mmCIF file of C-alpha atoms in Angstrom:
data_model
loop_
_atom_site.group_PDB
_atom_site.id
_atom_site.type_symbol
_atom_site.label_atom_id
_atom_site.label_comp_id
_atom_site.label_asym_id
_atom_site.label_seq_id
_atom_site.Cartn_x
_atom_site.Cartn_y
_atom_site.Cartn_z
ATOM 1 C CA ILE A 1 -88.382 124.690 36.422
ATOM 2 C CA ASN A 2 -89.290 121.937 38.878
ATOM 3 C CA ASP A 3 -86.966 119.599 40.769
ATOM 4 C CA ASP A 4 -87.737 116.793 38.298
ATOM 5 C CA GLN A 5 -86.675 119.095 35.422
ATOM 6 C CA SER A 6 -90.232 119.488 34.219
ATOM 7 C CA VAL A 7 -91.388 123.022 33.383
ATOM 8 C CA SER A 8 -94.539 124.522 34.844
ATOM 9 C CA VAL A 9 -96.178 127.292 32.831
ATOM 10 C CA THR A 10 -98.797 129.362 34.644
ATOM 11 C CA VAL A 11 -101.073 131.767 32.810
ATOM 12 C CA LYS A 12 -102.818 134.374 34.931
ATOM 13 C CA LYS A 13 -105.340 137.117 34.380
ATOM 14 C CA ASP A 14 -104.767 139.402 37.340
ATOM 15 C CA SER A 15 -104.531 136.851 40.175
ATOM 16 C CA THR A 16 -106.691 134.159 38.558
ATOM 17 C CA THR A 17 -104.986 131.157 36.951
ATOM 18 C CA VAL A 18 -106.196 130.531 33.409
ATOM 19 C CA GLU A 19 -106.489 126.823 32.631
ATOM 20 C CA THR A 20 -107.715 127.099 29.033
ATOM 21 C CA LEU A 21 -107.178 129.873 26.481
ATOM 22 C CA ALA A 22 -109.412 130.703 23.543
ATOM 23 C CA GLN A 23 -106.363 130.409 21.259
ATOM 24 C CA PRO A 24 -103.096 128.511 21.875
ATOM 25 C CA MET A 25 -100.081 130.548 22.956
ATOM 26 C CA LYS A 26 -96.436 130.018 22.119
ATOM 27 C CA VAL A 27 -94.093 129.402 25.031
ATOM 28 C CA THR A 28 -90.337 129.331 24.481
ATOM 29 C CA VAL A 29 -88.313 127.265 26.950
ATOM 30 C CA GLY A 30 -84.541 126.986 27.190
ATOM 31 C CA VAL A 31 -83.581 123.314 26.808
ATOM 32 C CA GLU A 32 -80.053 121.921 26.512
ATOM 33 C CA ASP A 33 -78.871 119.311 24.004
ATOM 34 C CA LEU A 34 -81.847 119.591 21.680
ATOM 35 C CA THR A 35 -82.140 117.487 18.535
ATOM 36 C CA ASP A 36 -84.788 117.124 15.833
ATOM 37 C CA THR A 37 -86.132 114.148 17.789
ATOM 38 C CA THR A 38 -86.523 115.989 21.110
ATOM 39 C CA VAL A 39 -90.218 116.164 21.908
ATOM 40 C CA ALA A 40 -92.250 118.188 24.387
ATOM 41 C CA TYR A 41 -94.780 116.210 26.424
ATOM 42 C CA LEU A 42 -97.764 117.600 28.280
ATOM 43 C CA VAL A 43 -98.010 116.072 31.767
ATOM 44 C CA ASN A 44 -101.679 115.353 32.368
ATOM 45 C CA ALA A 45 -103.418 115.584 35.750
ATOM 46 C CA ASP A 46 -103.274 111.786 36.146
ATOM 47 C CA GLY A 47 -99.534 111.718 35.466
ATOM 48 C CA THR A 48 -99.782 110.385 31.934
ATOM 49 C CA GLU A 49 -97.962 112.243 29.179
ATOM 50 C CA THR A 50 -99.139 113.410 25.766
ATOM 51 C CA ILE A 51 -96.848 114.534 22.947
ATOM 52 C CA ILE A 52 -97.294 118.194 22.074
ATOM 53 C CA LYS A 53 -97.270 117.808 18.294
ATOM 54 C CA LYS A 54 -96.910 121.548 17.644
ATOM 55 C CA SER A 55 -93.511 121.907 19.274
ATOM 56 C CA ILE A 56 -90.200 122.491 17.543
ATOM 57 C CA ALA A 57 -86.559 122.875 18.548
ATOM 58 C CA ARG A 58 -84.683 126.105 17.750
ATOM 59 C CA GLU A 59 -80.992 125.892 18.782
ATOM 60 C CA ASP A 60 -81.105 125.811 22.626
ATOM 61 C CA GLU A 61 -84.805 126.628 22.858
ATOM 62 C CA MET A 62 -88.006 124.731 22.295
ATOM 63 C CA ASP A 63 -91.114 126.496 21.016
ATOM 64 C CA VAL A 64 -94.295 124.900 22.344
ATOM 65 C CA LEU A 65 -97.925 125.761 21.622
ATOM 66 C CA LEU A 66 -99.985 125.453 24.814
ATOM 67 C CA LYS A 67 -103.705 125.824 25.400
ATOM 68 C CA GLY A 68 -103.264 127.266 28.903
ATOM 69 C CA SER A 69 -101.447 126.592 32.169
ATOM 70 C CA ALA A 70 -99.507 123.352 31.869
ATOM 71 C CA LYS A 71 -96.674 121.146 33.057
ATOM 72 C CA VAL A 72 -94.267 120.085 30.319
ATOM 73 C CA VAL A 73 -91.313 117.709 30.082
ATOM 74 C CA PHE A 74 -88.798 117.257 27.266
ATOM 75 C CA LYS A 75 -87.573 113.858 26.101
ATOM 76 C CA GLU A 76 -85.956 112.115 23.170
ATOM 77 C CA ASN A 77 -88.369 110.009 21.099
ATOM 78 C CA GLU A 78 -86.188 108.905 18.192
ATOM 79 C CA LYS A 79 -87.463 106.116 15.954
ATOM 80 C CA SER A 80 -85.137 103.786 14.095
ATOM 81 C CA PHE A 81 -85.375 103.145 10.347
ATOM 82 C CA ASN A 82 -82.888 101.258 8.219
ATOM 83 C CA ASP A 83 -83.658 103.055 4.952
ATOM 84 C CA ILE A 84 -82.981 106.742 5.791
ATOM 85 C CA SER A 85 -79.258 106.744 6.602
ATOM 86 C CA GLY A 86 -77.641 109.538 4.582
ATOM 87 C CA HIS A 87 -80.977 110.604 3.129
ATOM 88 C CA TRP A 88 -81.320 114.361 2.516
ATOM 89 C CA ALA A 89 -84.494 114.441 4.631
ATOM 90 C CA SER A 90 -83.299 112.223 7.502
ATOM 91 C CA SER A 91 -83.533 115.014 10.103
ATOM 92 C CA SER A 92 -87.058 115.959 8.964
ATOM 93 C CA ILE A 93 -88.067 112.299 9.015
ATOM 94 C CA GLY A 94 -86.683 112.159 12.553
ATOM 95 C CA PHE A 95 -88.803 115.180 13.478
ATOM 96 C CA ALA A 96 -92.010 113.851 11.915
ATOM 97 C CA THR A 97 -91.688 110.358 13.395
ATOM 98 C CA SER A 98 -90.543 111.451 16.871
ATOM 99 C CA HIS A 99 -93.593 113.736 17.040
ATOM 100 C CA GLU A 100 -95.588 110.675 15.891
ATOM 101 C CA LEU A 101 -97.087 112.475 12.941
ATOM 102 C CA PHE A 102 -95.674 109.788 10.628
ATOM 103 C CA GLN A 103 -95.238 106.087 11.218
ATOM 104 C CA GLY A 104 -93.072 103.649 9.324
ATOM 105 C CA THR A 105 -94.407 101.477 6.532
ATOM 106 C CA GLY A 106 -93.038 98.316 8.133
ATOM 107 C CA GLU A 107 -90.631 97.074 10.786
ATOM 108 C CA GLY A 108 -87.675 99.479 10.669
ATOM 109 C CA VAL A 109 -88.773 100.850 7.278
ATOM 110 C CA PHE A 110 -89.872 104.404 6.464
ATOM 111 C CA SER A 111 -90.024 104.258 2.623
ATOM 112 C CA PRO A 112 -88.922 107.878 2.054
ATOM 113 C CA GLU A 113 -89.416 107.805 -1.731
ATOM 114 C CA VAL A 114 -92.911 106.359 -1.711
ATOM 115 C CA THR A 115 -95.511 108.867 -2.923
ATOM 116 C CA MET A 116 -97.963 110.128 -0.312
ATOM 117 C CA THR A 117 -101.603 109.247 -0.827
ATOM 118 C CA ARG A 118 -104.697 111.257 0.027
ATOM 119 C CA GLY A 119 -105.407 108.899 2.914
ATOM 120 C CA MET A 120 -101.873 109.311 4.267
ATOM 121 C CA ILE A 121 -101.840 113.119 4.197
ATOM 122 C CA VAL A 122 -105.210 113.549 5.911
ATOM 123 C CA THR A 123 -104.050 111.054 8.562
ATOM 124 C CA VAL A 124 -100.910 113.115 9.211
ATOM 125 C CA LEU A 125 -102.922 116.341 9.583
ATOM 126 C CA HIS A 126 -105.409 114.544 11.839
ATOM 127 C CA ARG A 127 -102.515 113.513 14.097
ATOM 128 C CA LEU A 128 -101.170 117.068 14.093
ATOM 129 C CA GLU A 129 -104.525 118.103 15.555
ATOM 130 C CA ASP A 130 -104.321 115.296 18.179
ATOM 131 C CA THR A 131 -106.751 112.983 16.357
ATOM 132 C CA PRO A 132 -110.087 114.571 17.309
ATOM 133 C CA GLN A 133 -112.959 112.100 17.299
ATOM 134 C CA GLY A 134 -116.649 112.337 16.549
ATOM 135 C CA ALA A 135 -116.757 113.358 12.887
ATOM 136 C CA ASN A 136 -119.277 111.335 10.898
ATOM 137 C CA ALA A 137 -118.648 112.236 7.270
ATOM 138 C CA SER A 138 -118.289 109.105 5.160
ATOM 139 C CA PHE A 139 -117.395 108.028 1.631
ATOM 140 C CA GLY A 140 -118.278 104.837 -0.155
ATOM 141 C CA ASP A 141 -114.632 103.922 -0.811
ATOM 142 C CA VAL A 142 -113.375 104.459 2.778
ATOM 143 C CA ALA A 143 -114.182 101.400 4.904
ATOM 144 C CA SER A 144 -115.149 102.077 8.517
ATOM 145 C CA GLY A 145 -112.161 100.040 9.722
ATOM 146 C CA SER A 146 -109.645 101.692 7.412
ATOM 147 C CA TYR A 147 -106.511 103.262 8.920
ATOM 148 C CA CYS A 148 -107.639 106.641 7.584
ATOM 149 C CA ALA A 149 -111.410 106.439 8.177
ATOM 150 C CA GLU A 150 -111.542 108.709 11.242
ATOM 151 C CA ALA A 151 -109.051 111.126 9.692
ATOM 152 C CA VAL A 152 -111.023 111.346 6.427
ATOM 153 C CA ALA A 153 -114.252 111.966 8.334
ATOM 154 C CA TRP A 154 -112.570 114.738 10.355
ATOM 155 C CA GLY A 155 -110.885 116.289 7.306
ATOM 156 C CA SER A 156 -114.106 116.255 5.328
ATOM 157 C CA GLU A 157 -116.148 117.747 8.169
ATOM 158 C CA LYS A 158 -113.612 120.584 8.549
ATOM 159 C CA GLY A 159 -113.415 121.228 4.807
ATOM 160 C CA ILE A 160 -109.702 120.377 4.710
ATOM 161 C CA VAL A 161 -110.138 117.573 2.179
ATOM 162 C CA LEU A 162 -112.878 117.173 -0.385
ATOM 163 C CA GLY A 163 -114.343 114.132 -2.040
ATOM 164 C CA ALA A 164 -113.388 112.950 -5.503
ATOM 165 C CA GLY A 165 -116.976 112.896 -6.772
ATOM 166 C CA GLY A 166 -119.695 110.275 -6.662
ATOM 167 C CA ASN A 167 -119.460 109.753 -2.879
ATOM 168 C CA SER A 168 -115.824 108.694 -3.211
ATOM 169 C CA PHE A 169 -112.686 110.014 -1.534
ATOM 170 C CA ASN A 170 -110.003 108.088 -3.460
ATOM 171 C CA PRO A 171 -107.814 107.430 -0.376
ATOM 172 C CA ASP A 172 -105.126 105.694 -2.440
ATOM 173 C CA GLY A 173 -104.859 108.549 -4.946
ATOM 174 C CA GLU A 174 -101.375 110.041 -5.128
ATOM 175 C CA VAL A 175 -100.860 113.538 -3.707
ATOM 176 C CA THR A 176 -99.286 116.195 -5.921
ATOM 177 C CA ARG A 177 -97.363 119.250 -4.754
ATOM 178 C CA GLN A 178 -100.334 121.505 -5.442
ATOM 179 C CA ASP A 179 -102.648 119.086 -3.604
ATOM 180 C CA LEU A 180 -100.350 119.169 -0.577
ATOM 181 C CA ALA A 181 -100.238 122.973 -0.573
ATOM 182 C CA THR A 182 -104.042 123.033 -0.757
ATOM 183 C CA PHE A 183 -104.488 120.651 2.200
ATOM 184 C CA LEU A 184 -102.069 122.711 4.328
ATOM 185 C CA TYR A 185 -103.724 125.970 3.263
ATOM 186 C CA ARG A 186 -107.183 124.734 4.247
ATOM 187 C CA TYR A 187 -105.888 123.342 7.533
ATOM 188 C CA ALA A 188 -104.137 126.629 8.318
ATOM 189 C CA GLY A 189 -107.259 128.636 7.570
ATOM 190 C CA LYS A 190 -109.415 126.376 9.725
ATOM 191 C CA TYR A 191 -107.102 126.538 12.755
ATOM 192 C CA GLY A 192 -106.197 130.211 12.834
ATOM 193 C CA VAL A 193 -102.804 130.099 11.139
ATOM 194 C CA ASP A 194 -101.927 133.174 9.049
ATOM 195 C CA THR A 195 -102.664 132.578 5.350
ATOM 196 C CA THR A 196 -102.497 136.164 4.099
ATOM 197 C CA GLY A 197 -99.001 136.151 2.583
ATOM 198 C CA ARG A 198 -98.606 135.558 -1.145
ATOM 199 C CA THR A 199 -95.704 135.106 -3.570
ATOM 200 C CA ASN A 200 -96.255 135.914 -7.249
ATOM 201 C CA LEU A 201 -95.419 132.704 -9.098
ATOM 202 C CA SER A 202 -95.525 134.162 -12.608
ATOM 203 C CA SER A 203 -91.717 134.023 -12.953
ATOM 204 C CA PHE A 204 -91.784 130.222 -12.962
ATOM 205 C CA PRO A 205 -91.911 128.828 -16.514
ATOM 206 C CA ASP A 206 -94.656 126.356 -15.606
ATOM 207 C CA ALA A 207 -96.815 128.756 -13.571
ATOM 208 C CA GLY A 208 -99.609 128.240 -16.072
ATOM 209 C CA ALA A 209 -99.783 124.573 -15.105
ATOM 210 C CA VAL A 210 -101.089 125.407 -11.626
ATOM 211 C CA ASN A 211 -104.698 124.311 -11.277
ATOM 212 C CA SER A 212 -107.060 127.145 -10.357
ATOM 213 C CA TYR A 213 -108.127 125.428 -7.123
ATOM 214 C CA ALA A 214 -104.500 125.451 -5.904
ATOM 215 C CA LYS A 215 -103.363 128.944 -6.985
ATOM 216 C CA ASP A 216 -103.924 130.747 -3.671
ATOM 217 C CA ALA A 217 -102.606 127.775 -1.717
ATOM 218 C CA LEU A 218 -99.360 127.529 -3.700
ATOM 219 C CA GLU A 219 -98.788 131.294 -3.564
ATOM 220 C CA TRP A 220 -99.196 131.133 0.226
ATOM 221 C CA ALA A 221 -97.064 128.001 0.633
ATOM 222 C CA PHE A 222 -94.183 129.575 -1.316
ATOM 223 C CA ASN A 223 -94.486 132.800 0.656
ATOM 224 C CA ALA A 224 -94.400 130.825 3.920
ATOM 225 C CA GLY A 225 -91.323 128.894 2.787
ATOM 226 C CA LEU A 226 -93.123 125.563 2.978
ATOM 227 C CA ILE A 227 -92.713 124.552 -0.665
ATOM 228 C CA LYS A 228 -89.809 125.516 -2.899
ATOM 229 C CA GLY A 229 -89.077 125.372 -6.598
ATOM 230 C CA GLY A 230 -87.145 122.443 -8.018
ATOM 231 C CA ASP A 231 -83.487 122.440 -9.028
ATOM 232 C CA ASP A 232 -84.628 122.979 -12.619
ATOM 233 C CA GLY A 233 -86.338 126.243 -11.651
ATOM 234 C CA ARG A 234 -89.822 124.901 -12.155
ATOM 235 C CA LEU A 235 -92.842 124.773 -9.837
ATOM 236 C CA ASP A 236 -93.792 121.251 -10.861
ATOM 237 C CA PRO A 237 -97.319 121.602 -9.384
ATOM 238 C CA ALA A 238 -98.403 118.177 -10.639
ATOM 239 C CA GLY A 239 -95.252 116.464 -9.363
ATOM 240 C CA LYS A 240 -95.842 113.729 -6.828
ATOM 241 C CA ALA A 241 -95.069 114.449 -3.158
ATOM 242 C CA THR A 242 -92.990 111.728 -1.503
ATOM 243 C CA ARG A 243 -93.082 110.781 2.168
ATOM 244 C CA ALA A 244 -89.648 112.367 2.647
ATOM 245 C CA GLN A 245 -90.737 115.623 0.989
ATOM 246 C CA VAL A 246 -93.891 115.807 3.099
ATOM 247 C CA ALA A 247 -91.880 115.174 6.287
ATOM 248 C CA ALA A 248 -89.639 118.141 5.398
ATOM 249 C CA ILE A 249 -92.599 120.371 4.534
ATOM 250 C CA LEU A 250 -94.379 119.337 7.724
ATOM 251 C CA GLN A 251 -91.357 120.330 9.816
ATOM 252 C CA ARG A 252 -91.354 123.743 8.119
ATOM 253 C CA PHE A 253 -95.108 124.002 8.686
ATOM 254 C CA VAL A 254 -94.845 123.381 12.445
ATOM 255 C CA SER A 255 -92.044 125.974 12.570
ATOM 256 C CA TYR A 256 -94.302 128.420 10.678
ATOM 257 C CA ILE A 257 -97.174 127.784 13.098
ATOM 258 C CA ASN A 258 -94.832 128.623 15.994
ATOM 259 C CA LYS A 259 -93.689 131.987 14.591
#
């Protein structure tokens, strides 16, 4: 711990400092007064700071995924919205927006009950991966200047999202629960997150409604605790996923990544 309260993490192999690892490592740091909107920042060589998206608070500790030796600081980054007070997912919305995975839909508005679209979810996953550039996949219905164009190109190139047929992506199409599980499952598989666990879903009365493309993904997502059954005891695989629900699932997903 440095005099300015930043934390320096040094990785060594024998006496040689390792700047970059082949796979990220989890570092757990004791931090006081943590909230869901406390964020870890990587201090770059030029003094600028970058949010470490894959960080999560656990009581008086923060789990952070690092790619090697690093200097890290911890700060509050709470965003203000006038439509989430008392909402069941307010803490998860705080997490997702403070980590800048989600943005509001307008000035001071989050729109928690609005259904996620395909363009929105691939944009969120693109941000989770620190918005890598350079992908060149394209679809006829995704304009080059669209908010989700770079994210769709990246997601398509990585096999995380697929087209909707006929050179279209359908960015405004609503995302279902089984769609969401599938996107997370593909992302996890692409970036080295464990996807081996499965939960048998046959006890749910609507298990037969799960589309074949989403079966493995839903079984994994339930096993990982990312998606849960509804209050009526049903899977509801075709149910629409709202922005609030995705914020909650995303918080669980980052926690799962940091296990």
